[in-house]
C-alpha atoms as a PDB file:
ATOM      1  CA  UNK A   1      35.359  21.273  -6.512  1.00  0.00           C
ATOM      2  CA  UNK A   2      37.596  19.296  -4.209  1.00  0.00           C
ATOM      3  CA  UNK A   3      36.147  18.283  -0.884  1.00  0.00           C
ATOM      4  CA  UNK A   4      38.335  17.829   2.155  1.00  0.00           C
ATOM      5  CA  UNK A   5      37.306  16.231   5.383  1.00  0.00           C
ATOM      6  CA  UNK A   6      34.176  14.305   6.192  1.00  0.00           C
ATOM      7  CA  UNK A   7      30.948  15.359   4.500  1.00  0.00           C
ATOM      8  CA  UNK A   8      27.479  14.542   5.711  1.00  0.00           C
ATOM      9  CA  UNK A   9      24.347  13.911   3.730  1.00  0.00           C
ATOM     10  CA  UNK A  10      21.803  16.698   4.030  1.00  0.00           C
ATOM     11  CA  UNK A  11      18.495  15.158   5.000  1.00  0.00           C
ATOM     12  CA  UNK A  12      15.511  16.828   3.308  1.00  0.00           C
ATOM     13  CA  UNK A  13      12.857  18.352   5.550  1.00  0.00           C
ATOM     14  CA  UNK A  14      10.336  19.365   2.847  1.00  0.00           C
ATOM     15  CA  UNK A  15       9.246  15.904   1.740  1.00  0.00           C
ATOM     16  CA  UNK A  16       5.670  16.471   0.571  1.00  0.00           C
ATOM     17  CA  UNK A  17       5.201  15.336  -3.039  1.00  0.00           C
ATOM     18  CA  UNK A  18       4.162  17.728  -5.794  1.00  0.00           C
ATOM     19  CA  UNK A  19       3.425  17.303  -9.484  1.00  0.00           C
ATOM     20  CA  UNK A  20       6.192  18.629 -11.734  1.00  0.00           C
ATOM     21  CA  UNK A  21       5.004  21.519 -13.965  1.00  0.00           C
ATOM     22  CA  UNK A  22       5.473  20.955 -17.716  1.00  0.00           C
ATOM     23  CA  UNK A  23       8.036  23.727 -18.075  1.00  0.00           C
ATOM     24  CA  UNK A  24      10.396  21.939 -15.651  1.00  0.00           C
ATOM     25  CA  UNK A  25      10.036  18.337 -16.889  1.00  0.00           C
ATOM     26  CA  UNK A  26      13.490  18.379 -18.505  1.00  0.00           C
ATOM     27  CA  UNK A  27      15.169  19.031 -15.131  1.00  0.00           C
ATOM     28  CA  UNK A  28      13.717  15.823 -13.661  1.00  0.00           C
ATOM     29  CA  UNK A  29      15.045  13.050 -15.899  1.00  0.00           C
ATOM     30  CA  UNK A  30      15.050  10.646 -12.931  1.00  0.00           C
ATOM     31  CA  UNK A  31      11.364  11.126 -12.032  1.00  0.00           C
ATOM     32  CA  UNK A  32       9.378   9.370 -14.775  1.00  0.00           C
ATOM     33  CA  UNK A  33       6.131   9.347 -12.762  1.00  0.00           C
ATOM     34  CA  UNK A  34       5.929  13.165 -12.787  1.00  0.00           C
ATOM     35  CA  UNK A  35       6.048  13.622  -9.011  1.00  0.00           C
ATOM     36  CA  UNK A  36       8.894  14.869  -6.837  1.00  0.00           C
ATOM     37  CA  UNK A  37       9.288  16.085  -3.283  1.00  0.00           C
ATOM     38  CA  UNK A  38       9.460  19.857  -2.778  1.00  0.00           C
ATOM     39  CA  UNK A  39      13.069  20.106  -1.620  1.00  0.00           C
ATOM     40  CA  UNK A  40      14.403  18.199  -4.641  1.00  0.00           C
ATOM     41  CA  UNK A  41      12.226  20.339  -6.926  1.00  0.00           C
ATOM     42  CA  UNK A  42      13.614  23.565  -5.462  1.00  0.00           C
ATOM     43  CA  UNK A  43      17.210  22.320  -5.529  1.00  0.00           C
ATOM     44  CA  UNK A  44      17.052  21.363  -9.207  1.00  0.00           C
ATOM     45  CA  UNK A  45      15.457  24.671 -10.224  1.00  0.00           C
ATOM     46  CA  UNK A  46      18.063  26.644  -8.273  1.00  0.00           C
ATOM     47  CA  UNK A  47      20.867  24.669  -9.926  1.00  0.00           C
ATOM     48  CA  UNK A  48      19.600  24.471 -13.510  1.00  0.00           C
ATOM     49  CA  UNK A  49      16.950  27.169 -13.893  1.00  0.00           C
ATOM     50  CA  UNK A  50      17.292  30.678 -15.238  1.00  0.00           C
ATOM     51  CA  UNK A  51      16.370  33.928 -13.483  1.00  0.00           C
ATOM     52  CA  UNK A  52      12.661  33.731 -14.382  1.00  0.00           C
ATOM     53  CA  UNK A  53      12.460  30.147 -13.100  1.00  0.00           C
ATOM     54  CA  UNK A  54      14.024  31.148  -9.790  1.00  0.00           C
ATOM     55  CA  UNK A  55      11.696  34.143  -9.456  1.00  0.00           C
ATOM     56  CA  UNK A  56       8.682  31.870 -10.102  1.00  0.00           C
ATOM     57  CA  UNK A  57       9.996  29.392  -7.554  1.00  0.00           C
ATOM     58  CA  UNK A  58      10.498  32.054  -4.879  1.00  0.00           C
ATOM     59  CA  UNK A  59       6.968  33.417  -5.364  1.00  0.00           C
ATOM     60  CA  UNK A  60       5.484  29.944  -5.010  1.00  0.00           C
ATOM     61  CA  UNK A  61       7.671  28.591  -2.152  1.00  0.00           C
ATOM     62  CA  UNK A  62       9.410  31.551  -0.421  1.00  0.00           C
ATOM     63  CA  UNK A  63      10.377  29.952   2.895  1.00  0.00           C
ATOM     64  CA  UNK A  64      11.352  26.625   1.379  1.00  0.00           C
ATOM     65  CA  UNK A  65      13.444  28.312  -1.330  1.00  0.00           C
ATOM     66  CA  UNK A  66      15.253  30.447   1.227  1.00  0.00           C
ATOM     67  CA  UNK A  67      16.047  27.370   3.326  1.00  0.00           C
ATOM     68  CA  UNK A  68      17.326  25.302   0.395  1.00  0.00           C
ATOM     69  CA  UNK A  69      19.422  28.123  -1.092  1.00  0.00           C
ATOM     70  CA  UNK A  70      21.404  28.656   2.082  1.00  0.00           C
ATOM     71  CA  UNK A  71      21.530  25.015   3.204  1.00  0.00           C
ATOM     72  CA  UNK A  72      23.101  23.419   0.143  1.00  0.00           C
ATOM     73  CA  UNK A  73      26.673  24.482  -0.696  1.00  0.00           C
ATOM     74  CA  UNK A  74      26.389  23.864  -4.458  1.00  0.00           C
ATOM     75  CA  UNK A  75      23.970  26.767  -4.978  1.00  0.00           C
ATOM     76  CA  UNK A  76      25.706  29.590  -6.838  1.00  0.00           C
ATOM     77  CA  UNK A  77      26.489  32.910  -5.200  1.00  0.00           C
ATOM     78  CA  UNK A  78      24.311  34.961  -7.573  1.00  0.00           C
ATOM     79  CA  UNK A  79      21.264  32.827  -6.818  1.00  0.00           C
ATOM     80  CA  UNK A  80      21.809  33.327  -3.094  1.00  0.00           C
ATOM     81  CA  UNK A  81      22.136  37.078  -3.660  1.00  0.00           C
ATOM     82  CA  UNK A  82      18.714  37.382  -5.320  1.00  0.00           C
ATOM     83  CA  UNK A  83      16.970  35.173  -2.793  1.00  0.00           C
ATOM     84  CA  UNK A  84      18.472  37.155   0.077  1.00  0.00           C
ATOM     85  CA  UNK A  85      17.407  40.426  -1.586  1.00  0.00           C
ATOM     86  CA  UNK A  86      13.835  39.214  -2.103  1.00  0.00           C
ATOM     87  CA  UNK A  87      13.676  37.933   1.481  1.00  0.00           C
ATOM     88  CA  UNK A  88      14.817  41.305   2.867  1.00  0.00           C
ATOM     89  CA  UNK A  89      12.139  43.138   0.847  1.00  0.00           C
ATOM     90  CA  UNK A  90       9.343  41.166   2.565  1.00  0.00           C
END
């Protein structure tokens, strides 16, 4: 993806630390201590996880997942579709 113009860093707003569940350890190669802040956790699962991972994530952190999915441009269109659908059903 080619970027044109000036880009700005997106500053995380969900910065509370959580312990990484065992099933997601492989997504966090740069967190050897086993802790990560919520926004980074959600972003990695949305980028690298499968449908069941994303469903689990949305059930656990619905508002945070909705925010991250529509804030970061690298999230795929299909992921945004499901999150939007689940949000509308609430």
